mmCIF file of C-alpha atoms in Angstrom:
data_model
loop_
_atom_site.group_PDB
_atom_site.id
_atom_site.type_symbol
_atom_site.label_atom_id
_atom_site.label_comp_id
_atom_site.label_asym_id
_atom_site.label_seq_id
_atom_site.Cartn_x
_atom_site.Cartn_y
_atom_site.Cartn_z
ATOM 1 C CA MET A 1 0.098 -0.137 -0.020
ATOM 2 C CA SER A 2 0.731 3.325 -0.442
ATOM 3 C CA THR A 3 2.405 3.160 -3.933
ATOM 4 C CA PRO A 4 2.195 4.584 -7.190
ATOM 5 C CA ALA A 5 -0.110 1.607 -8.380
ATOM 6 C CA TRP A 6 -2.137 1.441 -5.386
ATOM 7 C CA ARG A 7 -3.035 5.066 -5.508
ATOM 8 C CA VAL A 8 -4.329 5.097 -9.118
ATOM 9 C CA PHE A 9 -6.262 2.334 -7.887
ATOM 10 C CA ALA A 10 -7.667 3.888 -5.105
ATOM 11 C CA LYS A 11 -8.299 6.964 -7.370
ATOM 12 C CA TYR A 12 -11.055 4.700 -9.309
ATOM 13 C CA TYR A 13 -12.131 2.124 -6.658
ATOM 14 C CA TYR A 14 -14.041 4.762 -4.149
ATOM 15 C CA PRO A 15 -16.128 6.823 -6.696
ATOM 16 C CA PHE A 16 -16.894 3.245 -8.349
ATOM 17 C CA ILE A 17 -18.152 2.357 -4.179
ATOM 18 C CA THR A 18 -19.774 5.409 -4.498
ATOM 19 C CA ARG A 19 -21.652 4.688 -7.476
ATOM 20 C CA HIS A 20 -22.703 1.357 -7.111
ATOM 21 C CA GLY A 21 -22.815 0.618 -3.124
ATOM 22 C CA ALA A 22 -23.009 3.905 -1.098
ATOM 23 C CA ASP A 23 -26.510 2.488 -0.035
ATOM 24 C CA ASP A 24 -24.997 -0.440 1.791
ATOM 25 C CA VAL A 25 -21.270 0.775 2.476
ATOM 26 C CA ALA A 26 -21.423 3.322 4.775
ATOM 27 C CA LEU A 27 -18.288 3.437 6.440
ATOM 28 C CA LEU A 28 -14.677 2.047 4.267
ATOM 29 C CA ASN A 29 -12.562 1.059 6.964
ATOM 30 C CA LEU A 30 -11.546 -2.658 7.630
ATOM 31 C CA GLY A 31 -12.610 -3.104 10.722
ATOM 32 C CA TYR A 32 -12.101 -3.572 14.537
ATOM 33 C CA GLU A 33 -12.559 -6.016 17.413
ATOM 34 C CA GLU A 34 -11.101 -6.564 20.716
ATOM 35 C CA ASP A 35 -10.686 -9.988 22.855
ATOM 36 C CA PRO A 36 -13.228 -9.457 24.886
ATOM 37 C CA PRO A 37 -15.358 -7.605 22.573
ATOM 38 C CA MET A 38 -15.657 -4.054 22.951
ATOM 39 C CA ALA A 39 -19.297 -4.491 22.884
ATOM 40 C CA ILE A 40 -20.147 -0.625 22.475
ATOM 41 C CA PRO A 41 -23.970 -0.177 22.523
ATOM 42 C CA LEU A 42 -25.027 0.726 19.191
ATOM 43 C CA SER A 43 -28.468 1.709 17.580
ATOM 44 C CA GLU A 44 -30.221 -0.648 15.420
ATOM 45 C CA THR A 45 -29.077 1.237 12.388
ATOM 46 C CA ASP A 46 -25.344 1.394 13.406
ATOM 47 C CA GLU A 47 -25.497 -2.280 14.648
ATOM 48 C CA PRO A 48 -24.465 -3.709 10.540
ATOM 49 C CA HIS A 49 -21.572 -1.832 10.700
ATOM 50 C CA ARG A 50 -20.625 -2.607 14.154
ATOM 51 C CA TYR A 51 -17.057 -3.506 13.321
ATOM 52 C CA CYS A 52 -16.345 -0.428 11.205
ATOM 53 C CA ILE A 53 -17.587 1.697 14.038
ATOM 54 C CA GLN A 54 -15.719 0.450 16.674
ATOM 55 C CA LEU A 55 -12.437 1.443 14.766
ATOM 56 C CA TYR A 56 -13.511 4.956 14.825
ATOM 57 C CA HIS A 57 -14.644 5.014 18.355
ATOM 58 C CA ARG A 58 -11.483 3.335 19.390
ATOM 59 C CA THR A 59 -9.538 5.972 17.630
ATOM 60 C CA ALA A 60 -11.425 9.113 18.348
ATOM 61 C CA THR A 61 -11.852 8.520 21.784
ATOM 62 C CA GLN A 62 -7.659 9.128 22.507
ATOM 63 C CA ALA A 63 -8.691 12.373 23.041
ATOM 64 C CA ASP A 64 -11.674 13.971 24.391
ATOM 65 C CA ILE A 65 -13.519 15.694 21.347
ATOM 66 C CA ALA A 66 -16.994 16.568 23.356
ATOM 67 C CA GLY A 67 -17.422 20.347 22.497
ATOM 68 C CA LYS A 68 -14.534 20.632 20.251
ATOM 69 C CA LYS A 69 -14.380 21.719 16.568
ATOM 70 C CA VAL A 70 -13.305 18.274 14.745
ATOM 71 C CA LEU A 71 -12.284 18.020 10.848
ATOM 72 C CA GLU A 72 -12.199 14.373 9.257
ATOM 73 C CA VAL A 73 -10.084 13.905 6.342
ATOM 74 C CA SER A 74 -11.589 11.512 3.887
ATOM 75 C CA CYS A 75 -14.490 10.944 5.580
ATOM 76 C CA GLY A 76 -15.888 8.391 2.752
ATOM 77 C CA HIS A 77 -19.674 7.918 2.868
ATOM 78 C CA GLY A 78 -19.694 9.955 6.364
ATOM 79 C CA GLY A 79 -20.799 7.172 8.584
ATOM 80 C CA GLY A 80 -18.169 7.280 11.025
ATOM 81 C CA ALA A 81 -18.333 11.410 10.841
ATOM 82 C CA SER A 82 -22.394 10.513 11.786
ATOM 83 C CA TYR A 83 -21.395 8.302 14.551
ATOM 84 C CA LEU A 84 -18.794 10.471 16.339
ATOM 85 C CA MET A 85 -21.241 13.272 15.724
ATOM 86 C CA ARG A 86 -24.302 11.526 17.773
ATOM 87 C CA THR A 87 -22.298 9.881 20.345
ATOM 88 C CA LEU A 88 -19.166 12.031 21.610
ATOM 89 C CA ASN A 89 -20.826 15.695 21.072
ATOM 90 C CA PRO A 90 -18.377 17.823 19.172
ATOM 91 C CA ALA A 91 -19.405 21.163 18.857
ATOM 92 C CA ALA A 92 -18.657 21.124 14.871
ATOM 93 C CA TYR A 93 -17.540 18.342 13.042
ATOM 94 C CA THR A 94 -16.734 19.101 9.250
ATOM 95 C CA GLY A 95 -16.248 15.508 6.888
ATOM 96 C CA LEU A 96 -14.070 16.381 4.096
ATOM 97 C CA ASP A 97 -13.286 14.139 0.840
ATOM 98 C CA LEU A 98 -11.540 14.253 -2.347
ATOM 99 C CA ASN A 99 -14.465 11.986 -3.996
ATOM 100 C CA PRO A 100 -17.302 14.635 -5.390
ATOM 101 C CA ALA A 101 -19.729 11.478 -5.375
ATOM 102 C CA GLY A 102 -19.189 10.748 -1.558
ATOM 103 C CA ILE A 103 -19.847 13.851 -0.597
ATOM 104 C CA GLU A 104 -22.908 14.057 -2.272
ATOM 105 C CA VAL A 105 -23.948 10.811 -0.743
ATOM 106 C CA CYS A 106 -22.737 12.400 3.080
ATOM 107 C CA ARG A 107 -24.994 15.288 2.524
ATOM 108 C CA LYS A 108 -28.069 13.593 1.575
ATOM 109 C CA THR A 109 -27.600 10.740 4.329
ATOM 110 C CA HIS A 110 -26.451 12.468 7.363
ATOM 111 C CA GLN A 111 -27.873 15.516 8.391
ATOM 112 C CA LEU A 112 -27.405 16.579 11.822
ATOM 113 C CA PRO A 113 -26.786 19.944 13.507
ATOM 114 C CA GLY A 114 -23.215 20.880 13.495
ATOM 115 C CA LEU A 115 -22.113 18.039 10.684
ATOM 116 C CA ASP A 116 -20.946 19.443 7.713
ATOM 117 C CA PHE A 117 -19.222 17.968 4.604
ATOM 118 C CA VAL A 118 -17.079 19.837 2.088
ATOM 119 C CA GLN A 119 -15.189 18.675 -1.122
ATOM 120 C CA GLY A 120 -11.508 18.764 -0.642
ATOM 121 C CA ASP A 121 -7.684 17.803 -0.563
ATOM 122 C CA ALA A 122 -5.664 16.225 2.275
ATOM 123 C CA GLU A 123 -2.578 17.949 0.866
ATOM 124 C CA ASN A 124 -4.453 21.132 0.590
ATOM 125 C CA LEU A 125 -7.169 21.808 3.064
ATOM 126 C CA PRO A 126 -9.113 24.690 2.249
ATOM 127 C CA PHE A 127 -9.418 26.046 5.780
ATOM 128 C CA PRO A 128 -7.538 28.643 7.571
ATOM 129 C CA ASP A 129 -4.770 28.126 10.264
ATOM 130 C CA ASN A 130 -5.303 26.713 13.592
ATOM 131 C CA SER A 131 -9.179 25.967 12.337
ATOM 132 C CA PHE A 132 -9.595 22.515 14.536
ATOM 133 C CA ASP A 133 -9.083 21.374 17.808
ATOM 134 C CA ALA A 134 -8.972 17.705 16.368
ATOM 135 C CA VAL A 135 -8.028 15.947 13.282
ATOM 136 C CA VAL A 136 -9.859 12.553 12.412
ATOM 137 C CA ASN A 137 -8.138 10.389 9.741
ATOM 138 C CA ILE A 138 -9.135 6.734 9.178
ATOM 139 C CA GLU A 139 -7.552 4.226 6.866
ATOM 140 C CA ALA A 140 -6.872 6.926 4.420
ATOM 141 C CA SER A 141 -3.410 8.635 4.175
ATOM 142 C CA HIS A 142 -1.849 5.142 2.216
ATOM 143 C CA CYS A 143 -3.642 6.555 -0.776
ATOM 144 C CA TYR A 144 -2.618 10.021 -0.559
ATOM 145 C CA PRO A 145 0.196 10.686 -3.166
ATOM 146 C CA SER A 146 1.981 12.559 -0.129
ATOM 147 C CA VAL A 147 1.938 11.860 3.586
ATOM 148 C CA PRO A 148 4.396 14.195 4.457
ATOM 149 C CA ARG A 149 2.241 17.203 2.804
ATOM 150 C CA PHE A 150 -1.164 15.958 4.522
ATOM 151 C CA LEU A 151 0.543 15.786 8.076
ATOM 152 C CA ALA A 152 2.257 19.528 7.573
ATOM 153 C CA GLU A 153 -1.450 20.718 6.790
ATOM 154 C CA VAL A 154 -3.110 18.902 9.630
ATOM 155 C CA ALA A 155 -0.206 20.623 11.843
ATOM 156 C CA ARG A 156 -1.373 23.961 10.175
ATOM 157 C CA VAL A 157 -4.890 23.830 10.639
ATOM 158 C CA LEU A 158 -5.002 22.051 14.213
ATOM 159 C CA ARG A 159 -5.047 24.629 17.039
ATOM 160 C CA PRO A 160 -2.196 24.500 19.671
ATOM 161 C CA GLY A 161 -2.587 21.562 21.783
ATOM 162 C CA GLY A 162 -5.052 20.112 19.394
ATOM 163 C CA HIS A 163 -4.805 16.502 18.275
ATOM 164 C CA LEU A 164 -4.455 14.054 15.090
ATOM 165 C CA LEU A 165 -6.635 11.066 16.054
ATOM 166 C CA TYR A 166 -5.277 8.784 13.110
ATOM 167 C CA ALA A 167 -5.331 4.835 12.303
ATOM 168 C CA ASP A 168 -3.818 3.542 8.767
ATOM 169 C CA VAL A 169 -2.594 0.080 7.459
ATOM 170 C CA ARG A 170 0.639 -0.571 5.361
ATOM 171 C CA HIS A 171 2.230 -3.871 3.911
ATOM 172 C CA SER A 172 5.440 -4.858 5.668
ATOM 173 C CA ASP A 173 7.505 -3.486 2.959
ATOM 174 C CA HIS A 174 6.218 0.281 3.170
ATOM 175 C CA ILE A 175 6.489 0.221 7.216
ATOM 176 C CA ALA A 176 9.685 1.867 7.471
ATOM 177 C CA GLN A 177 8.922 4.421 4.931
ATOM 178 C CA TRP A 178 5.715 5.107 7.192
ATOM 179 C CA GLU A 179 7.346 5.325 10.376
ATOM 180 C CA SER A 180 9.715 7.557 9.198
ATOM 181 C CA GLU A 181 7.803 10.300 7.789
ATOM 182 C CA LEU A 182 5.390 10.145 10.871
ATOM 183 C CA ALA A 183 8.681 10.856 12.947
ATOM 184 C CA ASP A 184 9.701 13.724 10.632
ATOM 185 C CA ALA A 185 5.899 15.370 10.482
ATOM 186 C CA PRO A 186 5.383 19.002 12.480
ATOM 187 C CA LEU A 187 3.642 16.581 15.165
ATOM 188 C CA ARG A 188 4.506 15.339 18.737
ATOM 189 C CA MET A 189 3.836 11.700 19.191
ATOM 190 C CA LEU A 190 1.719 10.992 22.029
ATOM 191 C CA SER A 191 1.575 7.415 21.840
ATOM 192 C CA LYS A 192 0.836 4.903 18.908
ATOM 193 C CA GLU A 193 -0.482 1.175 19.069
ATOM 194 C CA ILE A 194 -0.069 -1.823 16.509
ATOM 195 C CA ILE A 195 -3.379 -3.554 15.799
ATOM 196 C CA ASN A 196 -3.347 -6.049 13.199
ATOM 197 C CA GLU A 197 -5.289 -8.617 15.388
ATOM 198 C CA GLN A 198 -7.766 -6.286 16.274
ATOM 199 C CA VAL A 199 -8.316 -5.497 12.832
ATOM 200 C CA VAL A 200 -7.991 -8.855 11.387
ATOM 201 C CA ARG A 201 -10.516 -9.931 14.098
ATOM 202 C CA GLY A 202 -13.131 -7.115 13.070
ATOM 203 C CA LEU A 203 -12.688 -8.048 9.562
ATOM 204 C CA GLU A 204 -13.053 -11.842 10.183
ATOM 205 C CA ARG A 205 -16.235 -11.168 12.053
ATOM 206 C CA ALA A 206 -17.508 -8.814 9.617
ATOM 207 C CA CYS A 207 -16.973 -11.080 6.524
ATOM 208 C CA ARG A 208 -19.016 -13.765 8.574
ATOM 209 C CA ALA A 209 -21.716 -11.957 8.714
ATOM 210 C CA ARG A 210 -21.559 -11.056 4.919
ATOM 211 C CA SER A 211 -19.417 -12.920 2.718
ATOM 212 C CA THR A 212 -15.964 -14.404 2.854
ATOM 213 C CA CYS A 213 -13.178 -12.081 2.002
ATOM 214 C CA SER A 214 -9.902 -12.353 3.713
ATOM 215 C CA LEU A 215 -6.520 -9.891 4.538
ATOM 216 C CA ALA A 216 -3.889 -11.309 2.101
ATOM 217 C CA GLY A 217 -0.334 -10.555 2.762
ATOM 218 C CA PRO A 218 1.717 -9.005 5.520
ATOM 219 C CA ARG A 219 0.564 -5.547 6.998
ATOM 220 C CA ARG A 220 0.592 -3.699 9.982
ATOM 221 C CA CYS A 221 -2.284 -1.398 11.317
ATOM 222 C CA PHE A 222 -1.656 1.186 13.677
ATOM 223 C CA VAL A 223 -3.552 3.894 15.542
ATOM 224 C CA GLY A 224 -2.349 6.513 17.059
ATOM 225 C CA TRP A 225 -2.821 10.071 18.175
ATOM 226 C CA SER A 226 -0.657 13.485 18.247
ATOM 227 C CA ALA A 227 -0.912 16.781 19.617
ATOM 228 C CA ALA A 228 0.133 20.077 17.518
ATOM 229 C CA PRO A 229 3.123 21.559 19.107
#
């Protein structure tokens, strides 16, 4: 992942999913489950997306976003944004995505006070400096042409003391480069966790409920949260 070929694939894959599966695919991450299970209470509408929602919950609860102004970069179809807005009570939540068709789905499907969606580029965020208390980014930065540019933009739009709440996946061949990019970012790493087992467990349980699938090849999943300097 995070190779030129993968980025070309992602450029066309996600709009395809929007055109042909937006009604069924509210969240686009691989999923997450702990042992013992997290068992967070979910509504009947959210329950079919439990494992994807749990990755959002696990990542976003590493900082208190209640009453805060939050940006999600690469919000997909908006299911994670809707869940966090309804359960963690930020003052305002903006979801941004490069895919204009996805943003149309978000605006049509997730209409909540304080929640809005904009089309934009993760490497050129259309917001002034010091705009947000937290930035959420879930399994998306592997699609970006330049992760360092994305991280620099996050640091720019975060207010002092703000947090990047971040989870992503890389093939084992690209982990060293990824770790170097994170180390060089204009952000201070507060904590990180390797969550391979939890992601595979979530993916397997979600697939059992729907269809057969697998996470082929050696990959490493990571959840971390950083603060702006």
